[in-house]
């Protein structure tokens, strides 16, 4: 379509044999103003093409001509409205949920979010430390991941309640990467995974989550649960491994646990049983307070004030109180080549777990997430986490549910 001239009635566009008024009206008004355009077209013909107008009038074809004009205009602008709606929908899918939420944000909601943030932070603190240790890095890396990745993903994410951080799904993978390629290899793998995730978001791969069979979803989450349980058996029973024994794979962890079961620490087992009981019973009694928060507080008080010989994070590790600092890894062709398969694995796991967490969160708040934007945010969060000393992160159901 090409605008060929303008008149007081607006710009006119050639469509087939007809000249259609193309007024600068809001999209939502265009369909309701077809009659206005038809009248202005009739007036334009009468003023500027008198011969043609009177030929149509005297031959009795004027009304038919104007009806054709109206039909052409209706079809034209119906397509226009549809095209604009599709473009708007595409842009909406790549718009952070925060931008939409802030339009109707209130002081009351802010107070609720502050309280929720404090509760989630208390829960995320020991959880991030534990998952970092399970991944073969220090507790500081877990804290850095929770801070940096958690902030970036929440700020840019496609869910209004999604909270990200280290997860059990990555523990075995991260430990394997560190054992083979070192910490720099992990950083490069995480950065590449972040790039893959961003590309997946821009290519609209987020909608593919609906094609994943339910059996795969349940199998995936059940597998993560088994991995978490086996990984926590050592600390739950207070088992001590001989020097040099650092199992990475899940089967190796279970084998090491079984071989050293004789070193069980009764005090650690008592704390573990009490904490587990709180997690199971508290949701039945206190629905508004997360059971994990109560378990953390009670467990800490037991170790602090009862004569229990239980190792704590402070006894085993030194935790820095400094803020995350920017760090660029050493890069060479060999490390990048080795990192690509690991990066792809991390990206796929992060995409699946984060989108599954979004789906669960949608059911809890009766909302709808933006899957493509969530993938972009996951990518940005993982890149930031890696550059500031963290490990791979993704949306976590445990933190999100507490929120």
mmCIF file of C-alpha atoms in Angstrom:
data_model
loop_
_atom_site.group_PDB
_atom_site.id
_atom_site.type_symbol
_atom_site.label_atom_id
_atom_site.label_comp_id
_atom_site.label_asym_id
_atom_site.label_seq_id
_atom_site.Cartn_x
_atom_site.Cartn_y
_atom_site.Cartn_z
ATOM 1 C CA UNK A 1 0.000 0.000 0.000
ATOM 2 C CA UNK A 2 1.289 3.448 -0.900
ATOM 3 C CA UNK A 3 -0.012 6.811 0.202
ATOM 4 C CA UNK A 4 -0.366 8.937 -2.964
ATOM 5 C CA UNK A 5 -1.827 12.193 -1.685
ATOM 6 C CA UNK A 6 -3.325 13.858 1.360
ATOM 7 C CA UNK A 7 -6.491 15.810 1.960
ATOM 8 C CA UNK A 8 -8.214 17.538 4.863
ATOM 9 C CA UNK A 9 -9.961 14.251 5.516
ATOM 10 C CA UNK A 10 -6.645 12.470 6.091
ATOM 11 C CA UNK A 11 -4.115 10.537 4.019
ATOM 12 C CA UNK A 12 -5.532 8.275 1.295
ATOM 13 C CA UNK A 13 -4.099 4.874 0.358
ATOM 14 C CA UNK A 14 -4.456 3.035 -2.929
ATOM 15 C CA UNK A 15 -6.054 -0.399 -2.413
ATOM 16 C CA UNK A 16 -6.818 -2.071 -5.705
ATOM 17 C CA UNK A 17 -8.900 0.405 -7.701
ATOM 18 C CA UNK A 18 -10.014 2.346 -4.643
ATOM 19 C CA UNK A 19 -8.700 5.245 -2.588
ATOM 20 C CA UNK A 20 -9.232 4.650 1.108
ATOM 21 C CA UNK A 21 -9.042 7.306 3.843
ATOM 22 C CA UNK A 22 -6.253 6.270 6.230
ATOM 23 C CA UNK A 23 -6.950 8.458 9.237
ATOM 24 C CA UNK A 24 -4.556 8.693 12.171
ATOM 25 C CA UNK A 25 -6.915 7.107 14.667
ATOM 26 C CA UNK A 26 -6.081 4.785 17.577
ATOM 27 C CA UNK A 27 -6.254 1.121 16.552
ATOM 28 C CA UNK A 28 -9.227 0.403 18.789
ATOM 29 C CA UNK A 29 -11.234 3.190 17.097
ATOM 30 C CA UNK A 30 -10.556 2.259 13.478
ATOM 31 C CA UNK A 31 -13.085 -0.532 13.077
ATOM 32 C CA UNK A 32 -15.860 1.656 14.474
ATOM 33 C CA UNK A 33 -15.090 4.543 12.079
ATOM 34 C CA UNK A 34 -15.500 2.813 8.711
ATOM 35 C CA UNK A 35 -18.632 4.863 8.039
ATOM 36 C CA UNK A 36 -16.678 8.068 8.749
ATOM 37 C CA UNK A 37 -14.037 7.108 6.193
ATOM 38 C CA UNK A 38 -16.738 6.243 3.649
ATOM 39 C CA UNK A 39 -18.424 9.632 4.072
ATOM 40 C CA UNK A 40 -15.117 11.465 3.797
ATOM 41 C CA UNK A 41 -14.239 9.517 0.687
ATOM 42 C CA UNK A 42 -17.593 10.461 -0.829
ATOM 43 C CA UNK A 43 -16.962 14.131 0.021
ATOM 44 C CA UNK A 44 -13.455 13.919 -1.415
ATOM 45 C CA UNK A 45 -14.765 12.503 -4.702
ATOM 46 C CA UNK A 46 -17.391 15.230 -4.904
ATOM 47 C CA UNK A 47 -14.831 17.996 -4.275
ATOM 48 C CA UNK A 48 -11.854 16.753 -6.309
ATOM 49 C CA UNK A 49 -13.203 14.272 -8.880
ATOM 50 C CA UNK A 50 -16.537 15.810 -9.826
ATOM 51 C CA UNK A 51 -16.792 14.094 -13.207
ATOM 52 C CA UNK A 52 -16.222 10.648 -11.751
ATOM 53 C CA UNK A 53 -18.565 11.373 -8.851
ATOM 54 C CA UNK A 54 -21.463 12.501 -11.073
ATOM 55 C CA UNK A 55 -20.888 9.608 -13.500
ATOM 56 C CA UNK A 56 -21.255 7.189 -10.586
ATOM 57 C CA UNK A 57 -24.249 9.128 -9.265
ATOM 58 C CA UNK A 58 -26.129 9.319 -12.567
ATOM 59 C CA UNK A 59 -25.425 5.670 -13.404
ATOM 60 C CA UNK A 60 -26.760 4.547 -10.036
ATOM 61 C CA UNK A 61 -23.444 2.969 -9.126
ATOM 62 C CA UNK A 62 -22.411 5.394 -6.382
ATOM 63 C CA UNK A 63 -23.924 3.402 -3.491
ATOM 64 C CA UNK A 64 -22.420 0.182 -4.819
ATOM 65 C CA UNK A 65 -19.047 1.866 -5.163
ATOM 66 C CA UNK A 66 -19.186 3.223 -1.611
ATOM 67 C CA UNK A 67 -20.250 -0.207 -0.315
ATOM 68 C CA UNK A 68 -17.197 -1.707 -1.977
ATOM 69 C CA UNK A 69 -15.085 1.007 -0.403
ATOM 70 C CA UNK A 70 -16.519 0.190 3.024
ATOM 71 C CA UNK A 71 -15.889 -3.542 2.587
ATOM 72 C CA UNK A 72 -12.311 -2.937 1.437
ATOM 73 C CA UNK A 73 -11.697 -0.624 4.372
ATOM 74 C CA UNK A 74 -13.173 -3.112 6.815
ATOM 75 C CA UNK A 75 -10.935 -5.932 5.537
ATOM 76 C CA UNK A 76 -7.884 -3.704 5.425
ATOM 77 C CA UNK A 77 -8.120 -2.486 8.969
ATOM 78 C CA UNK A 78 -9.216 -5.838 10.352
ATOM 79 C CA UNK A 79 -5.894 -7.176 9.080
ATOM 80 C CA UNK A 80 -4.142 -4.131 10.481
ATOM 81 C CA UNK A 81 -5.643 -4.628 13.942
ATOM 82 C CA UNK A 82 -4.767 -8.338 13.850
ATOM 83 C CA UNK A 83 -1.165 -7.661 12.783
ATOM 84 C CA UNK A 84 -0.687 -5.016 15.463
ATOM 85 C CA UNK A 85 -2.180 -7.325 18.093
ATOM 86 C CA UNK A 86 0.226 -10.104 17.090
ATOM 87 C CA UNK A 87 3.207 -7.744 17.247
ATOM 88 C CA UNK A 88 2.043 -6.471 20.642
ATOM 89 C CA UNK A 89 1.670 -10.062 21.876
ATOM 90 C CA UNK A 90 5.233 -10.890 20.771
ATOM 91 C CA UNK A 91 6.596 -7.837 22.587
ATOM 92 C CA UNK A 92 4.517 -8.671 25.669
ATOM 93 C CA UNK A 93 6.106 -12.137 25.830
ATOM 94 C CA UNK A 94 9.543 -10.502 26.088
ATOM 95 C CA UNK A 95 8.529 -7.947 28.694
ATOM 96 C CA UNK A 96 9.662 -8.491 32.309
ATOM 97 C CA UNK A 97 6.721 -9.197 34.592
ATOM 98 C CA UNK A 98 8.025 -6.555 37.005
ATOM 99 C CA UNK A 99 7.142 -3.802 34.526
ATOM 100 C CA UNK A 100 3.531 -4.965 34.419
ATOM 101 C CA UNK A 101 3.225 -5.519 38.169
ATOM 102 C CA UNK A 102 4.549 -2.053 39.050
ATOM 103 C CA UNK A 103 1.616 -0.386 37.266
ATOM 104 C CA UNK A 104 -0.756 -1.432 40.046
ATOM 105 C CA UNK A 105 1.726 -1.797 42.908
ATOM 106 C CA UNK A 106 0.570 -0.565 46.325
ATOM 107 C CA UNK A 107 2.088 0.169 49.722
ATOM 108 C CA UNK A 108 0.208 -2.777 51.203
ATOM 109 C CA UNK A 109 1.742 -5.093 48.610
ATOM 110 C CA UNK A 110 5.183 -3.658 49.369
ATOM 111 C CA UNK A 111 4.823 -4.484 53.077
ATOM 112 C CA UNK A 112 3.764 -8.047 52.229
ATOM 113 C CA UNK A 113 6.701 -8.404 49.843
ATOM 114 C CA UNK A 114 9.171 -7.199 52.470
ATOM 115 C CA UNK A 115 7.906 -9.818 54.938
ATOM 116 C CA UNK A 116 7.977 -12.514 52.254
ATOM 117 C CA UNK A 117 11.484 -11.438 51.247
ATOM 118 C CA UNK A 118 12.764 -11.799 54.805
ATOM 119 C CA UNK A 119 11.229 -15.261 55.166
ATOM 120 C CA UNK A 120 12.581 -16.457 51.816
ATOM 121 C CA UNK A 121 16.035 -15.043 52.607
ATOM 122 C CA UNK A 122 16.126 -16.974 55.884
ATOM 123 C CA UNK A 123 15.144 -20.155 54.043
ATOM 124 C CA UNK A 124 17.468 -19.533 51.094
ATOM 125 C CA UNK A 125 20.530 -18.901 53.276
ATOM 126 C CA UNK A 126 21.089 -22.465 54.581
ATOM 127 C CA UNK A 127 19.636 -23.977 51.413
ATOM 128 C CA UNK A 128 22.076 -22.116 49.152
ATOM 129 C CA UNK A 129 24.991 -23.033 51.391
ATOM 130 C CA UNK A 130 24.012 -26.710 51.476
ATOM 131 C CA UNK A 131 23.555 -26.937 47.707
ATOM 132 C CA UNK A 132 26.860 -25.181 47.076
ATOM 133 C CA UNK A 133 28.653 -27.649 49.342
ATOM 134 C CA UNK A 134 26.881 -30.540 47.596
ATOM 135 C CA UNK A 135 28.094 -29.105 44.284
ATOM 136 C CA UNK A 136 31.724 -29.252 45.366
ATOM 137 C CA UNK A 137 32.261 -25.519 45.974
ATOM 138 C CA UNK A 138 32.372 -23.446 49.131
ATOM 139 C CA UNK A 139 29.341 -21.982 50.921
ATOM 140 C CA UNK A 140 30.295 -18.486 49.763
ATOM 141 C CA UNK A 141 29.619 -19.454 46.140
ATOM 142 C CA UNK A 142 26.119 -20.518 47.144
ATOM 143 C CA UNK A 143 25.463 -17.188 48.843
ATOM 144 C CA UNK A 144 26.790 -15.237 45.866
ATOM 145 C CA UNK A 145 24.542 -17.237 43.551
ATOM 146 C CA UNK A 146 21.463 -16.597 45.685
ATOM 147 C CA UNK A 147 22.228 -12.864 45.789
ATOM 148 C CA UNK A 148 23.288 -12.135 42.210
ATOM 149 C CA UNK A 149 21.253 -14.667 40.217
ATOM 150 C CA UNK A 150 18.257 -14.272 42.525
ATOM 151 C CA UNK A 151 18.181 -10.496 42.005
ATOM 152 C CA UNK A 152 18.717 -10.518 38.229
ATOM 153 C CA UNK A 153 16.223 -13.305 37.511
ATOM 154 C CA UNK A 154 13.533 -11.798 39.726
ATOM 155 C CA UNK A 155 14.027 -8.347 38.180
ATOM 156 C CA UNK A 156 13.911 -9.536 34.568
ATOM 157 C CA UNK A 157 11.836 -12.719 34.886
ATOM 158 C CA UNK A 158 8.521 -13.599 33.321
ATOM 159 C CA UNK A 159 6.947 -14.658 36.623
ATOM 160 C CA UNK A 160 5.817 -12.296 39.358
ATOM 161 C CA UNK A 161 6.771 -14.719 42.160
ATOM 162 C CA UNK A 162 9.633 -16.855 40.799
ATOM 163 C CA UNK A 163 12.738 -16.934 43.034
ATOM 164 C CA UNK A 164 15.978 -18.410 41.718
ATOM 165 C CA UNK A 165 19.123 -19.813 43.235
ATOM 166 C CA UNK A 166 21.256 -22.967 43.370
ATOM 167 C CA UNK A 167 19.257 -26.181 43.008
ATOM 168 C CA UNK A 168 19.858 -29.881 43.603
ATOM 169 C CA UNK A 169 19.437 -30.665 39.899
ATOM 170 C CA UNK A 170 22.791 -28.982 39.231
ATOM 171 C CA UNK A 171 24.743 -30.439 42.169
ATOM 172 C CA UNK A 172 26.083 -33.556 40.446
ATOM 173 C CA UNK A 173 26.710 -31.730 37.154
ATOM 174 C CA UNK A 174 28.575 -28.859 38.821
ATOM 175 C CA UNK A 175 30.687 -31.219 40.920
ATOM 176 C CA UNK A 176 31.649 -33.175 37.798
ATOM 177 C CA UNK A 177 32.617 -30.029 35.870
ATOM 178 C CA UNK A 178 34.777 -28.740 38.729
ATOM 179 C CA UNK A 179 36.499 -32.127 39.135
ATOM 180 C CA UNK A 180 37.355 -32.209 35.428
ATOM 181 C CA UNK A 181 37.813 -28.583 34.294
ATOM 182 C CA UNK A 182 38.205 -26.629 37.520
ATOM 183 C CA UNK A 183 36.379 -23.504 38.643
ATOM 184 C CA UNK A 184 37.207 -21.577 35.452
ATOM 185 C CA UNK A 185 35.673 -24.388 33.416
ATOM 186 C CA UNK A 186 32.490 -24.078 35.472
ATOM 187 C CA UNK A 187 32.382 -20.305 34.989
ATOM 188 C CA UNK A 188 32.744 -20.598 31.212
ATOM 189 C CA UNK A 189 30.140 -23.387 31.067
ATOM 190 C CA UNK A 190 27.695 -21.247 33.056
ATOM 191 C CA UNK A 191 28.254 -18.178 30.865
ATOM 192 C CA UNK A 192 27.722 -20.217 27.696
ATOM 193 C CA UNK A 193 24.610 -21.762 29.243
ATOM 194 C CA UNK A 194 23.326 -18.246 29.931
ATOM 195 C CA UNK A 195 23.866 -17.300 26.298
ATOM 196 C CA UNK A 196 22.014 -20.443 25.166
ATOM 197 C CA UNK A 197 19.105 -19.597 27.468
ATOM 198 C CA UNK A 198 18.850 -16.048 26.131
ATOM 199 C CA UNK A 199 18.814 -17.361 22.558
ATOM 200 C CA UNK A 200 16.134 -19.892 23.526
ATOM 201 C CA UNK A 201 14.000 -17.071 24.905
ATOM 202 C CA UNK A 202 14.359 -14.865 21.822
ATOM 203 C CA UNK A 203 13.559 -17.867 19.608
ATOM 204 C CA UNK A 204 10.328 -18.401 21.620
ATOM 205 C CA UNK A 205 11.299 -21.855 22.902
ATOM 206 C CA UNK A 206 9.460 -21.146 26.157
ATOM 207 C CA UNK A 207 6.148 -22.303 24.738
ATOM 208 C CA UNK A 208 7.623 -25.756 24.067
ATOM 209 C CA UNK A 209 7.138 -26.598 27.767
ATOM 210 C CA UNK A 210 3.521 -27.502 27.008
ATOM 211 C CA UNK A 211 4.692 -30.325 24.746
ATOM 212 C CA UNK A 212 6.670 -32.068 27.497
ATOM 213 C CA UNK A 213 4.708 -35.202 28.595
ATOM 214 C CA UNK A 214 3.482 -35.304 32.176
ATOM 215 C CA UNK A 215 5.325 -38.594 32.769
ATOM 216 C CA UNK A 216 8.638 -36.914 31.926
ATOM 217 C CA UNK A 217 7.811 -34.045 34.271
ATOM 218 C CA UNK A 218 7.017 -36.340 37.194
ATOM 219 C CA UNK A 219 10.001 -38.537 36.444
ATOM 220 C CA UNK A 220 12.294 -35.525 36.329
ATOM 221 C CA UNK A 221 11.082 -34.096 39.632
ATOM 222 C CA UNK A 222 11.116 -37.530 41.285
ATOM 223 C CA UNK A 223 14.689 -38.052 40.118
ATOM 224 C CA UNK A 224 15.693 -34.719 41.648
ATOM 225 C CA UNK A 225 14.016 -35.766 44.914
ATOM 226 C CA UNK A 226 15.972 -39.034 45.011
ATOM 227 C CA UNK A 227 19.209 -37.158 44.266
ATOM 228 C CA UNK A 228 18.543 -34.733 47.121
ATOM 229 C CA UNK A 229 17.737 -37.512 49.608
ATOM 230 C CA UNK A 230 20.846 -39.545 48.808
ATOM 231 C CA UNK A 231 23.013 -36.429 48.849
ATOM 232 C CA UNK A 232 21.765 -35.482 52.323
ATOM 233 C CA UNK A 233 22.099 -38.925 53.955
ATOM 234 C CA UNK A 234 25.694 -38.217 55.026
ATOM 235 C CA UNK A 235 24.876 -35.039 56.942
ATOM 236 C CA UNK A 236 21.482 -36.266 58.196
ATOM 237 C CA UNK A 237 23.151 -39.229 59.953
ATOM 238 C CA UNK A 238 26.353 -37.336 60.733
ATOM 239 C CA UNK A 239 28.486 -39.827 58.799
ATOM 240 C CA UNK A 240 32.236 -39.174 58.564
ATOM 241 C CA UNK A 241 34.106 -40.132 55.390
ATOM 242 C CA UNK A 242 37.826 -41.050 55.386
ATOM 243 C CA UNK A 243 40.256 -38.451 54.021
ATOM 244 C CA UNK A 244 40.263 -38.374 50.232
ATOM 245 C CA UNK A 245 36.748 -39.796 49.823
ATOM 246 C CA UNK A 246 34.731 -37.197 47.914
ATOM 247 C CA UNK A 247 31.963 -38.916 45.955
ATOM 248 C CA UNK A 248 30.415 -36.954 43.090
ATOM 249 C CA UNK A 249 27.860 -39.169 41.379
ATOM 250 C CA UNK A 250 24.678 -40.141 43.217
ATOM 251 C CA UNK A 251 25.542 -43.836 43.171
ATOM 252 C CA UNK A 252 29.012 -43.054 44.541
ATOM 253 C CA UNK A 253 27.469 -41.034 47.383
ATOM 254 C CA UNK A 254 25.151 -43.872 48.343
ATOM 255 C CA UNK A 255 28.001 -46.399 48.230
ATOM 256 C CA UNK A 256 30.231 -44.194 50.429
ATOM 257 C CA UNK A 257 27.350 -43.703 52.871
ATOM 258 C CA UNK A 258 26.727 -47.448 53.157
ATOM 259 C CA UNK A 259 30.436 -48.220 53.647
ATOM 260 C CA UNK A 260 30.790 -45.680 56.483
ATOM 261 C CA UNK A 261 27.451 -46.176 58.248
ATOM 262 C CA UNK A 262 29.334 -47.236 61.389
ATOM 263 C CA UNK A 263 30.487 -43.618 61.938
ATOM 264 C CA UNK A 264 26.933 -42.397 62.581
ATOM 265 C CA UNK A 265 26.587 -39.363 64.885
ATOM 266 C CA UNK A 266 23.545 -39.768 67.166
ATOM 267 C CA UNK A 267 23.404 -36.054 68.002
ATOM 268 C CA UNK A 268 23.278 -35.097 64.332
ATOM 269 C CA UNK A 269 20.589 -37.707 63.746
ATOM 270 C CA UNK A 270 18.458 -36.246 66.574
ATOM 271 C CA UNK A 271 18.647 -32.745 65.069
ATOM 272 C CA UNK A 272 17.833 -34.161 61.642
ATOM 273 C CA UNK A 273 14.808 -36.124 62.863
ATOM 274 C CA UNK A 274 13.410 -33.134 64.778
ATOM 275 C CA UNK A 275 13.851 -30.858 61.750
ATOM 276 C CA UNK A 276 12.240 -33.409 59.425
ATOM 277 C CA UNK A 277 9.310 -33.838 61.811
ATOM 278 C CA UNK A 278 8.786 -30.070 61.865
ATOM 279 C CA UNK A 279 8.778 -29.962 58.065
ATOM 280 C CA UNK A 280 6.104 -32.668 57.923
ATOM 281 C CA UNK A 281 3.864 -31.536 60.805
ATOM 282 C CA UNK A 282 4.054 -27.718 60.689
ATOM 283 C CA UNK A 283 2.037 -27.263 57.452
ATOM 284 C CA UNK A 284 -0.894 -28.984 59.177
ATOM 285 C CA UNK A 285 -0.761 -26.633 62.162
ATOM 286 C CA UNK A 286 0.732 -23.366 60.903
ATOM 287 C CA UNK A 287 -0.312 -22.709 57.331
ATOM 288 C CA UNK A 288 1.000 -19.135 57.134
ATOM 289 C CA UNK A 289 4.557 -19.845 58.352
ATOM 290 C CA UNK A 290 6.850 -21.996 56.176
ATOM 291 C CA UNK A 291 7.890 -25.178 57.928
ATOM 292 C CA UNK A 292 11.449 -24.826 56.641
ATOM 293 C CA UNK A 293 11.760 -21.503 58.500
ATOM 294 C CA UNK A 294 10.656 -23.093 61.766
ATOM 295 C CA UNK A 295 12.996 -26.055 61.197
ATOM 296 C CA UNK A 296 15.996 -23.767 60.637
ATOM 297 C CA UNK A 297 15.285 -21.791 63.809
ATOM 298 C CA UNK A 298 14.596 -24.826 66.017
ATOM 299 C CA UNK A 299 17.592 -26.755 64.679
ATOM 300 C CA UNK A 300 19.926 -23.815 65.257
ATOM 301 C CA UNK A 301 18.653 -23.312 68.816
ATOM 302 C CA UNK A 302 19.085 -27.024 69.604
ATOM 303 C CA UNK A 303 22.721 -27.020 68.501
ATOM 304 C CA UNK A 304 23.422 -23.746 70.278
ATOM 305 C CA UNK A 305 21.884 -24.461 73.685
ATOM 306 C CA UNK A 306 21.812 -28.255 74.059
ATOM 307 C CA UNK A 307 24.881 -30.430 74.701
ATOM 308 C CA UNK A 308 24.888 -31.786 71.164
ATOM 309 C CA UNK A 309 28.124 -32.430 69.275
ATOM 310 C CA UNK A 310 27.072 -31.459 65.783
ATOM 311 C CA UNK A 311 29.243 -29.867 63.098
ATOM 312 C CA UNK A 312 28.033 -26.481 61.837
ATOM 313 C CA UNK A 313 28.882 -24.476 58.749
ATOM 314 C CA UNK A 314 31.041 -22.204 60.903
ATOM 315 C CA UNK A 315 33.062 -25.176 62.167
ATOM 316 C CA UNK A 316 33.717 -26.597 58.703
ATOM 317 C CA UNK A 317 34.068 -23.532 56.474
ATOM 318 C CA UNK A 318 35.198 -19.926 56.553
ATOM 319 C CA UNK A 319 32.539 -17.624 55.166
ATOM 320 C CA UNK A 320 33.650 -14.238 53.877
ATOM 321 C CA UNK A 321 31.570 -11.184 54.711
ATOM 322 C CA UNK A 322 32.639 -9.330 51.548
ATOM 323 C CA UNK A 323 30.308 -8.618 48.663
ATOM 324 C CA UNK A 324 30.581 -10.528 45.359
ATOM 325 C CA UNK A 325 33.348 -9.187 43.105
ATOM 326 C CA UNK A 326 33.625 -9.275 39.321
ATOM 327 C CA UNK A 327 35.870 -12.036 37.966
ATOM 328 C CA UNK A 328 36.769 -12.948 34.390
ATOM 329 C CA UNK A 329 37.908 -16.550 33.913
ATOM 330 C CA UNK A 330 40.930 -17.640 31.909
ATOM 331 C CA UNK A 331 39.670 -18.515 28.449
ATOM 332 C CA UNK A 332 41.218 -20.726 25.793
ATOM 333 C CA UNK A 333 39.895 -22.795 22.899
ATOM 334 C CA UNK A 334 40.241 -26.113 24.726
ATOM 335 C CA UNK A 335 38.258 -24.981 27.771
ATOM 336 C CA UNK A 336 35.498 -23.528 25.575
ATOM 337 C CA UNK A 337 35.248 -26.750 23.530
ATOM 338 C CA UNK A 338 35.003 -28.810 26.716
ATOM 339 C CA UNK A 339 32.454 -26.372 28.142
ATOM 340 C CA UNK A 340 29.924 -26.480 25.272
ATOM 341 C CA UNK A 341 28.353 -29.893 26.128
ATOM 342 C CA UNK A 342 28.230 -28.947 29.824
ATOM 343 C CA UNK A 343 26.728 -25.577 28.953
ATOM 344 C CA UNK A 344 24.018 -27.197 26.861
ATOM 345 C CA UNK A 345 23.158 -29.567 29.728
ATOM 346 C CA UNK A 346 22.990 -26.697 32.216
ATOM 347 C CA UNK A 347 20.836 -24.611 29.833
ATOM 348 C CA UNK A 348 18.325 -27.393 29.197
ATOM 349 C CA UNK A 349 18.036 -28.266 32.890
ATOM 350 C CA UNK A 350 17.690 -24.610 33.864
ATOM 351 C CA UNK A 351 14.994 -24.068 31.223
ATOM 352 C CA UNK A 352 12.956 -27.118 32.213
ATOM 353 C CA UNK A 353 13.207 -26.617 35.968
ATOM 354 C CA UNK A 354 12.526 -22.878 35.880
ATOM 355 C CA UNK A 355 9.488 -23.236 33.601
ATOM 356 C CA UNK A 356 8.133 -26.107 35.698
ATOM 357 C CA UNK A 357 8.539 -23.922 38.773
ATOM 358 C CA UNK A 358 6.660 -21.130 36.974
ATOM 359 C CA UNK A 359 3.814 -23.514 36.149
ATOM 360 C CA UNK A 360 3.585 -24.589 39.802
ATOM 361 C CA UNK A 361 3.643 -20.950 40.920
ATOM 362 C CA UNK A 362 0.902 -20.054 38.422
ATOM 363 C CA UNK A 363 -1.318 -22.687 40.021
ATOM 364 C CA UNK A 364 -0.666 -21.256 43.483
ATOM 365 C CA UNK A 365 -1.447 -17.625 42.613
ATOM 366 C CA UNK A 366 -3.841 -18.229 39.691
ATOM 367 C CA UNK A 367 -1.501 -16.292 37.407
ATOM 368 C CA UNK A 368 0.221 -16.703 34.057
ATOM 369 C CA UNK A 369 3.942 -16.399 33.463
ATOM 370 C CA UNK A 370 5.803 -15.282 30.329
ATOM 371 C CA UNK A 371 7.916 -18.279 29.461
ATOM 372 C CA UNK A 372 10.131 -16.616 26.826
ATOM 373 C CA UNK A 373 11.027 -13.730 29.112
ATOM 374 C CA UNK A 374 11.709 -16.190 31.921
ATOM 375 C CA UNK A 375 14.287 -17.979 29.747
ATOM 376 C CA UNK A 376 15.975 -14.677 28.897
ATOM 377 C CA UNK A 377 16.085 -13.767 32.589
ATOM 378 C CA UNK A 378 17.507 -17.186 33.488
ATOM 379 C CA UNK A 379 20.258 -16.623 30.930
ATOM 380 C CA UNK A 380 21.090 -13.153 32.205
ATOM 381 C CA UNK A 381 21.048 -14.376 35.814
ATOM 382 C CA UNK A 382 23.428 -17.264 35.110
ATOM 383 C CA UNK A 383 25.877 -15.026 33.248
ATOM 384 C CA UNK A 384 25.858 -12.524 36.128
ATOM 385 C CA UNK A 385 26.212 -15.307 38.710
ATOM 386 C CA UNK A 386 29.234 -16.783 36.934
ATOM 387 C CA UNK A 387 30.968 -13.418 36.565
ATOM 388 C CA UNK A 388 30.501 -12.632 40.275
ATOM 389 C CA UNK A 389 31.738 -15.919 41.711
ATOM 390 C CA UNK A 390 28.514 -17.925 41.720
ATOM 391 C CA UNK A 391 27.391 -21.237 40.258
ATOM 392 C CA UNK A 392 24.501 -22.166 37.908
ATOM 393 C CA UNK A 393 21.064 -21.148 39.126
ATOM 394 C CA UNK A 394 17.475 -21.650 38.121
ATOM 395 C CA UNK A 395 13.980 -21.080 39.446
ATOM 396 C CA UNK A 396 13.537 -23.072 42.635
ATOM 397 C CA UNK A 397 10.195 -24.512 43.658
ATOM 398 C CA UNK A 398 11.121 -24.553 47.371
ATOM 399 C CA UNK A 399 11.918 -20.820 47.498
ATOM 400 C CA UNK A 400 9.071 -19.843 45.183
ATOM 401 C CA UNK A 401 6.508 -21.810 47.185
ATOM 402 C CA UNK A 402 7.681 -20.127 50.393
ATOM 403 C CA UNK A 403 7.207 -16.753 48.696
#
